[in-house]
């Protein structure tokens, strides 16, 4: 399997929703990665253009693209 870098940027509305109802986002999206045959290796919060940077291990480009959508 290959490793993929995923970069996420939250909208102001998403930040407001997360402040109002905090939750572990990795627990929410890990099952999606697993259904596609992969998993989240690790994730980090970031400063700058992107708010989250994650490394995924996925079986192929199609699965990685499906996860990112």
PDB file of N, CA and C in Angstrom:
ATOM      1  N   UNK A   1       0.839  -1.186   0.000  1.00  0.00           N
ATOM      2  CA  UNK A   1       0.000   0.000   0.000  1.00  0.00           C
ATOM      3  C   UNK A   1       0.878   1.241   0.000  1.00  0.00           C
ATOM      4  N   UNK A   2       0.308   2.315  -0.494  1.00  0.00           N
ATOM      5  CA  UNK A   2       1.042   3.571  -0.606  1.00  0.00           C
ATOM      6  C   UNK A   2       0.592   4.558   0.472  1.00  0.00           C
ATOM      7  N   UNK A   3       1.454   5.518   0.757  1.00  0.00           N
ATOM      8  CA  UNK A   3       1.140   6.579   1.712  1.00  0.00           C
ATOM      9  C   UNK A   3       0.701   7.818   0.956  1.00  0.00           C
ATOM     10  N   UNK A   4      -0.273   8.530   1.518  1.00  0.00           N
ATOM     11  CA  UNK A   4      -0.812   9.741   0.906  1.00  0.00           C
ATOM     12  C   UNK A   4      -0.866  10.853   1.936  1.00  0.00           C
ATOM     13  N   UNK A   5      -0.547  12.060   1.507  1.00  0.00           N
ATOM     14  CA  UNK A   5      -0.648  13.250   2.344  1.00  0.00           C
ATOM     15  C   UNK A   5      -1.990  13.914   2.062  1.00  0.00           C
ATOM     16  N   UNK A   6      -2.734  14.182   3.126  1.00  0.00           N
ATOM     17  CA  UNK A   6      -4.021  14.866   2.999  1.00  0.00           C
ATOM     18  C   UNK A   6      -3.924  16.165   3.791  1.00  0.00           C
ATOM     19  N   UNK A   7      -4.309  17.270   3.177  1.00  0.00           N
ATOM     20  CA  UNK A   7      -4.297  18.574   3.834  1.00  0.00           C
ATOM     21  C   UNK A   7      -5.727  19.099   3.862  1.00  0.00           C
ATOM     22  N   UNK A   8      -6.159  19.541   5.040  1.00  0.00           N
ATOM     23  CA  UNK A   8      -7.533  20.011   5.216  1.00  0.00           C
ATOM     24  C   UNK A   8      -7.558  21.438   5.717  1.00  0.00           C
ATOM     25  N   UNK A   9      -8.493  22.207   5.221  1.00  0.00           N
ATOM     26  CA  UNK A   9      -8.712  23.570   5.706  1.00  0.00           C
ATOM     27  C   UNK A   9     -10.171  23.672   6.134  1.00  0.00           C
ATOM     28  N   UNK A  10     -10.405  24.051   7.380  1.00  0.00           N
ATOM     29  CA  UNK A  10     -11.766  24.206   7.890  1.00  0.00           C
ATOM     30  C   UNK A  10     -12.308  25.584   7.545  1.00  0.00           C
ATOM     31  N   UNK A  11     -13.585  25.656   7.283  1.00  0.00           N
ATOM     32  CA  UNK A  11     -14.257  26.941   7.071  1.00  0.00           C
ATOM     33  C   UNK A  11     -14.572  27.541   8.440  1.00  0.00           C
ATOM     34  N   UNK A  12     -14.838  28.835   8.504  1.00  0.00           N
ATOM     35  CA  UNK A  12     -15.241  29.435   9.781  1.00  0.00           C
ATOM     36  C   UNK A  12     -16.477  28.753  10.379  1.00  0.00           C
ATOM     37  N   UNK A  13     -17.385  28.339   9.519  1.00  0.00           N
ATOM     38  CA  UNK A  13     -18.589  27.624   9.998  1.00  0.00           C
ATOM     39  C   UNK A  13     -18.216  26.278  10.635  1.00  0.00           C
ATOM     40  N   UNK A  14     -17.271  25.560  10.038  1.00  0.00           N
ATOM     41  CA  UNK A  14     -16.825  24.281  10.605  1.00  0.00           C
ATOM     42  C   UNK A  14     -16.150  24.494  11.951  1.00  0.00           C
ATOM     43  N   UNK A  15     -15.308  25.534  12.072  1.00  0.00           N
ATOM     44  CA  UNK A  15     -14.663  25.836  13.358  1.00  0.00           C
ATOM     45  C   UNK A  15     -15.715  26.116  14.424  1.00  0.00           C
ATOM     46  N   UNK A  16     -16.745  26.881  14.073  1.00  0.00           N
ATOM     47  CA  UNK A  16     -17.807  27.206  15.032  1.00  0.00           C
ATOM     48  C   UNK A  16     -18.538  25.942  15.480  1.00  0.00           C
ATOM     49  N   UNK A  17     -18.814  25.048  14.554  1.00  0.00           N
ATOM     50  CA  UNK A  17     -19.490  23.792  14.897  1.00  0.00           C
ATOM     51  C   UNK A  17     -18.621  22.926  15.800  1.00  0.00           C
ATOM     52  N   UNK A  18     -17.317  22.894  15.549  1.00  0.00           N
ATOM     53  CA  UNK A  18     -16.419  22.086  16.388  1.00  0.00           C
ATOM     54  C   UNK A  18     -16.266  22.683  17.779  1.00  0.00           C
ATOM     55  N   UNK A  19     -16.302  24.016  17.881  1.00  0.00           N
ATOM     56  CA  UNK A  19     -16.254  24.649  19.203  1.00  0.00           C
ATOM     57  C   UNK A  19     -17.531  24.352  19.986  1.00  0.00           C
ATOM     58  N   UNK A  20     -18.667  24.386  19.290  1.00  0.00           N
ATOM     59  CA  UNK A  20     -19.956  24.160  19.943  1.00  0.00           C
ATOM     60  C   UNK A  20     -20.135  22.710  20.366  1.00  0.00           C
ATOM     61  N   UNK A  21     -19.588  21.780  19.567  1.00  0.00           N
ATOM     62  CA  UNK A  21     -19.743  20.352  19.858  1.00  0.00           C
ATOM     63  C   UNK A  21     -18.430  19.619  19.571  1.00  0.00           C
ATOM     64  N   UNK A  22     -17.458  19.714  20.474  1.00  0.00           N
ATOM     65  CA  UNK A  22     -16.160  19.063  20.240  1.00  0.00           C
ATOM     66  C   UNK A  22     -16.301  17.540  20.120  1.00  0.00           C
ATOM     67  N   UNK A  23     -15.496  16.966  19.250  1.00  0.00           N
ATOM     68  CA  UNK A  23     -15.453  15.513  19.097  1.00  0.00           C
ATOM     69  C   UNK A  23     -14.141  15.121  18.440  1.00  0.00           C
ATOM     70  N   UNK A  24     -13.789  13.872  18.582  1.00  0.00           N
ATOM     71  CA  UNK A  24     -12.573  13.346  17.978  1.00  0.00           C
ATOM     72  C   UNK A  24     -12.863  13.068  16.501  1.00  0.00           C
ATOM     73  N   UNK A  25     -12.383  13.929  15.626  1.00  0.00           N
ATOM     74  CA  UNK A  25     -12.662  13.784  14.195  1.00  0.00           C
ATOM     75  C   UNK A  25     -12.030  12.527  13.605  1.00  0.00           C
ATOM     76  N   UNK A  26     -10.891  12.087  14.154  1.00  0.00           N
ATOM     77  CA  UNK A  26     -10.277  10.874  13.617  1.00  0.00           C
ATOM     78  C   UNK A  26     -11.185   9.665  13.831  1.00  0.00           C
ATOM     79  N   UNK A  27     -11.843   9.601  14.987  1.00  0.00           N
ATOM     80  CA  UNK A  27     -12.785   8.505  15.223  1.00  0.00           C
ATOM     81  C   UNK A  27     -13.935   8.543  14.223  1.00  0.00           C
ATOM     82  N   UNK A  28     -14.295   9.730  13.777  1.00  0.00           N
ATOM     83  CA  UNK A  28     -15.397   9.865  12.825  1.00  0.00           C
ATOM     84  C   UNK A  28     -15.004   9.451  11.411  1.00  0.00           C
ATOM     85  N   UNK A  29     -13.763   9.718  11.003  1.00  0.00           N
ATOM     86  CA  UNK A  29     -13.365   9.436   9.611  1.00  0.00           C
ATOM     87  C   UNK A  29     -12.559   8.146   9.447  1.00  0.00           C
ATOM     88  N   UNK A  30     -12.047   7.584  10.525  1.00  0.00           N
ATOM     89  CA  UNK A  30     -11.282   6.325  10.422  1.00  0.00           C
ATOM     90  C   UNK A  30     -12.104   5.211   9.760  1.00  0.00           C
ATOM     91  N   UNK A  31     -13.392   5.031  10.115  1.00  0.00           N
ATOM     92  CA  UNK A  31     -14.168   3.979   9.447  1.00  0.00           C
ATOM     93  C   UNK A  31     -14.283   4.175   7.933  1.00  0.00           C
ATOM     94  N   UNK A  32     -14.292   5.414   7.485  1.00  0.00           N
ATOM     95  CA  UNK A  32     -14.343   5.684   6.046  1.00  0.00           C
ATOM     96  C   UNK A  32     -13.071   5.168   5.381  1.00  0.00           C
ATOM     97  N   UNK A  33     -11.925   5.483   5.966  1.00  0.00           N
ATOM     98  CA  UNK A  33     -10.652   5.005   5.419  1.00  0.00           C
ATOM     99  C   UNK A  33     -10.607   3.474   5.420  1.00  0.00           C
ATOM    100  N   UNK A  34     -11.100   2.871   6.485  1.00  0.00           N
ATOM    101  CA  UNK A  34     -11.077   1.402   6.576  1.00  0.00           C
ATOM    102  C   UNK A  34     -11.997   0.761   5.538  1.00  0.00           C
ATOM    103  N   UNK A  35     -13.158   1.349   5.289  1.00  0.00           N
ATOM    104  CA  UNK A  35     -14.058   0.807   4.256  1.00  0.00           C
ATOM    105  C   UNK A  35     -13.423   0.866   2.873  1.00  0.00           C
ATOM    106  N   UNK A  36     -12.513   1.821   2.689  1.00  0.00           N
ATOM    107  CA  UNK A  36     -11.811   1.942   1.413  1.00  0.00           C
ATOM    108  C   UNK A  36     -10.538   1.095   1.366  1.00  0.00           C
ATOM    109  N   UNK A  37     -10.285   0.333   2.419  1.00  0.00           N
ATOM    110  CA  UNK A  37      -9.142  -0.569   2.441  1.00  0.00           C
ATOM    111  C   UNK A  37      -7.875   0.016   3.030  1.00  0.00           C
ATOM    112  N   UNK A  38      -7.953   1.159   3.695  1.00  0.00           N
ATOM    113  CA  UNK A  38      -6.761   1.797   4.245  1.00  0.00           C
ATOM    114  C   UNK A  38      -6.935   2.193   5.688  1.00  0.00           C
ATOM    115  N   UNK A  39      -6.076   3.098   6.146  1.00  0.00           N
ATOM    116  CA  UNK A  39      -6.189   3.627   7.506  1.00  0.00           C
ATOM    117  C   UNK A  39      -5.419   4.944   7.625  1.00  0.00           C
ATOM    118  N   UNK A  40      -5.772   5.690   8.675  1.00  0.00           N
ATOM    119  CA  UNK A  40      -5.076   6.939   8.966  1.00  0.00           C
ATOM    120  C   UNK A  40      -3.852   6.588   9.792  1.00  0.00           C
ATOM    121  N   UNK A  41      -2.673   6.907   9.286  1.00  0.00           N
ATOM    122  CA  UNK A  41      -1.432   6.615   9.997  1.00  0.00           C
ATOM    123  C   UNK A  41      -1.266   7.597  11.154  1.00  0.00           C
ATOM    124  N   UNK A  42      -1.432   8.887  10.862  1.00  0.00           N
ATOM    125  CA  UNK A  42      -1.342   9.918  11.900  1.00  0.00           C
ATOM    126  C   UNK A  42      -1.901  11.216  11.351  1.00  0.00           C
ATOM    127  N   UNK A  43      -2.196  12.144  12.253  1.00  0.00           N
ATOM    128  CA  UNK A  43      -2.693  13.453  11.839  1.00  0.00           C
ATOM    129  C   UNK A  43      -2.170  14.501  12.795  1.00  0.00           C
ATOM    130  N   UNK A  44      -2.039  15.730  12.291  1.00  0.00           N
ATOM    131  CA  UNK A  44      -1.509  16.843  13.074  1.00  0.00           C
ATOM    132  C   UNK A  44      -2.297  18.095  12.755  1.00  0.00           C
ATOM    133  N   UNK A  45      -2.468  18.945  13.756  1.00  0.00           N
ATOM    134  CA  UNK A  45      -3.014  20.281  13.537  1.00  0.00           C
ATOM    135  C   UNK A  45      -1.866  21.136  12.999  1.00  0.00           C
ATOM    136  N   UNK A  46      -2.193  22.141  12.187  1.00  0.00           N
ATOM    137  CA  UNK A  46      -1.152  22.940  11.544  1.00  0.00           C
ATOM    138  C   UNK A  46      -1.542  24.415  11.531  1.00  0.00           C
ATOM    139  N   UNK A  47      -0.559  25.260  11.385  1.00  0.00           N
ATOM    140  CA  UNK A  47      -0.769  26.690  11.174  1.00  0.00           C
ATOM    141  C   UNK A  47      -0.561  26.983   9.703  1.00  0.00           C
ATOM    142  N   UNK A  48      -1.227  27.998   9.197  1.00  0.00           N
ATOM    143  CA  UNK A  48      -1.024  28.386   7.805  1.00  0.00           C
ATOM    144  C   UNK A  48      -2.242  28.100   6.957  1.00  0.00           C
ATOM    145  N   UNK A  49      -2.016  27.774   5.713  1.00  0.00           N
ATOM    146  CA  UNK A  49      -3.102  27.577   4.754  1.00  0.00           C
ATOM    147  C   UNK A  49      -4.003  26.399   5.124  1.00  0.00           C
ATOM    148  N   UNK A  50      -3.427  25.365   5.737  1.00  0.00           N
ATOM    149  CA  UNK A  50      -4.185  24.165   6.104  1.00  0.00           C
ATOM    150  C   UNK A  50      -4.246  24.031   7.617  1.00  0.00           C
ATOM    151  N   UNK A  51      -5.366  23.506   8.094  1.00  0.00           N
ATOM    152  CA  UNK A  51      -5.576  23.338   9.528  1.00  0.00           C
ATOM    153  C   UNK A  51      -5.183  21.956  10.026  1.00  0.00           C
ATOM    154  N   UNK A  52      -5.277  20.967   9.158  1.00  0.00           N
ATOM    155  CA  UNK A  52      -4.940  19.590   9.520  1.00  0.00           C
ATOM    156  C   UNK A  52      -4.096  18.988   8.407  1.00  0.00           C
ATOM    157  N   UNK A  53      -3.080  18.240   8.788  1.00  0.00           N
ATOM    158  CA  UNK A  53      -2.259  17.475   7.852  1.00  0.00           C
ATOM    159  C   UNK A  53      -2.319  16.027   8.321  1.00  0.00           C
ATOM    160  N   UNK A  54      -2.617  15.106   7.408  1.00  0.00           N
ATOM    161  CA  UNK A  54      -2.732  13.697   7.780  1.00  0.00           C
ATOM    162  C   UNK A  54      -1.973  12.833   6.781  1.00  0.00           C
ATOM    163  N   UNK A  55      -1.493  11.704   7.273  1.00  0.00           N
ATOM    164  CA  UNK A  55      -0.877  10.691   6.420  1.00  0.00           C
ATOM    165  C   UNK A  55      -1.800   9.478   6.441  1.00  0.00           C
ATOM    166  N   UNK A  56      -2.194   9.042   5.259  1.00  0.00           N
ATOM    167  CA  UNK A  56      -3.036   7.863   5.132  1.00  0.00           C
ATOM    168  C   UNK A  56      -2.271   6.782   4.395  1.00  0.00           C
ATOM    169  N   UNK A  57      -2.558   5.555   4.714  1.00  0.00           N
ATOM    170  CA  UNK A  57      -2.047   4.422   3.943  1.00  0.00           C
ATOM    171  C   UNK A  57      -3.256   3.813   3.250  1.00  0.00           C
ATOM    172  N   UNK A  58      -3.241   3.880   1.921  1.00  0.00           N
ATOM    173  CA  UNK A  58      -4.381   3.432   1.124  1.00  0.00           C
ATOM    174  C   UNK A  58      -3.901   2.481   0.038  1.00  0.00           C
ATOM    175  N   UNK A  59      -4.784   1.605  -0.439  1.00  0.00           N
ATOM    176  CA  UNK A  59      -4.357   0.612  -1.426  1.00  0.00           C
ATOM    177  C   UNK A  59      -4.016   1.185  -2.801  1.00  0.00           C
ATOM    178  N   UNK A  60      -4.645   2.319  -3.179  1.00  0.00           N
ATOM    179  CA  UNK A  60      -4.388   2.865  -4.517  1.00  0.00           C
ATOM    180  C   UNK A  60      -4.857   4.310  -4.600  1.00  0.00           C
ATOM    181  N   UNK A  61      -4.564   4.947  -5.740  1.00  0.00           N
ATOM    182  CA  UNK A  61      -4.952   6.344  -5.949  1.00  0.00           C
ATOM    183  C   UNK A  61      -6.446   6.557  -5.922  1.00  0.00           C
ATOM    184  N   UNK A  62      -7.202   5.591  -6.445  1.00  0.00           N
ATOM    185  CA  UNK A  62      -8.657   5.717  -6.489  1.00  0.00           C
ATOM    186  C   UNK A  62      -9.223   5.761  -5.068  1.00  0.00           C
ATOM    187  N   UNK A  63      -8.730   4.895  -4.195  1.00  0.00           N
ATOM    188  CA  UNK A  63      -9.193   4.868  -2.804  1.00  0.00           C
ATOM    189  C   UNK A  63      -8.807   6.159  -2.086  1.00  0.00           C
ATOM    190  N   UNK A  64      -7.608   6.641  -2.319  1.00  0.00           N
ATOM    191  CA  UNK A  64      -7.161   7.892  -1.686  1.00  0.00           C
ATOM    192  C   UNK A  64      -8.008   9.065  -2.169  1.00  0.00           C
ATOM    193  N   UNK A  65      -8.316   9.111  -3.459  1.00  0.00           N
ATOM    194  CA  UNK A  65      -9.154  10.194  -3.992  1.00  0.00           C
ATOM    195  C   UNK A  65     -10.566  10.101  -3.433  1.00  0.00           C
ATOM    196  N   UNK A  66     -11.093   8.893  -3.316  1.00  0.00           N
ATOM    197  CA  UNK A  66     -12.439   8.713  -2.755  1.00  0.00           C
ATOM    198  C   UNK A  66     -12.479   9.197  -1.314  1.00  0.00           C
ATOM    199  N   UNK A  67     -11.444   8.912  -0.550  1.00  0.00           N
ATOM    200  CA  UNK A  67     -11.401   9.383   0.838  1.00  0.00           C
ATOM    201  C   UNK A  67     -11.386  10.902   0.902  1.00  0.00           C
ATOM    202  N   UNK A  68     -10.645  11.523   0.023  1.00  0.00           N
ATOM    203  CA  UNK A  68     -10.504  12.980   0.075  1.00  0.00           C
ATOM    204  C   UNK A  68     -11.782  13.707  -0.322  1.00  0.00           C
ATOM    205  N   UNK A  69     -12.659  13.037  -1.042  1.00  0.00           N
ATOM    206  CA  UNK A  69     -13.926  13.657  -1.422  1.00  0.00           C
ATOM    207  C   UNK A  69     -14.865  13.586  -0.245  1.00  0.00           C
TER     208      UNK A  69
END
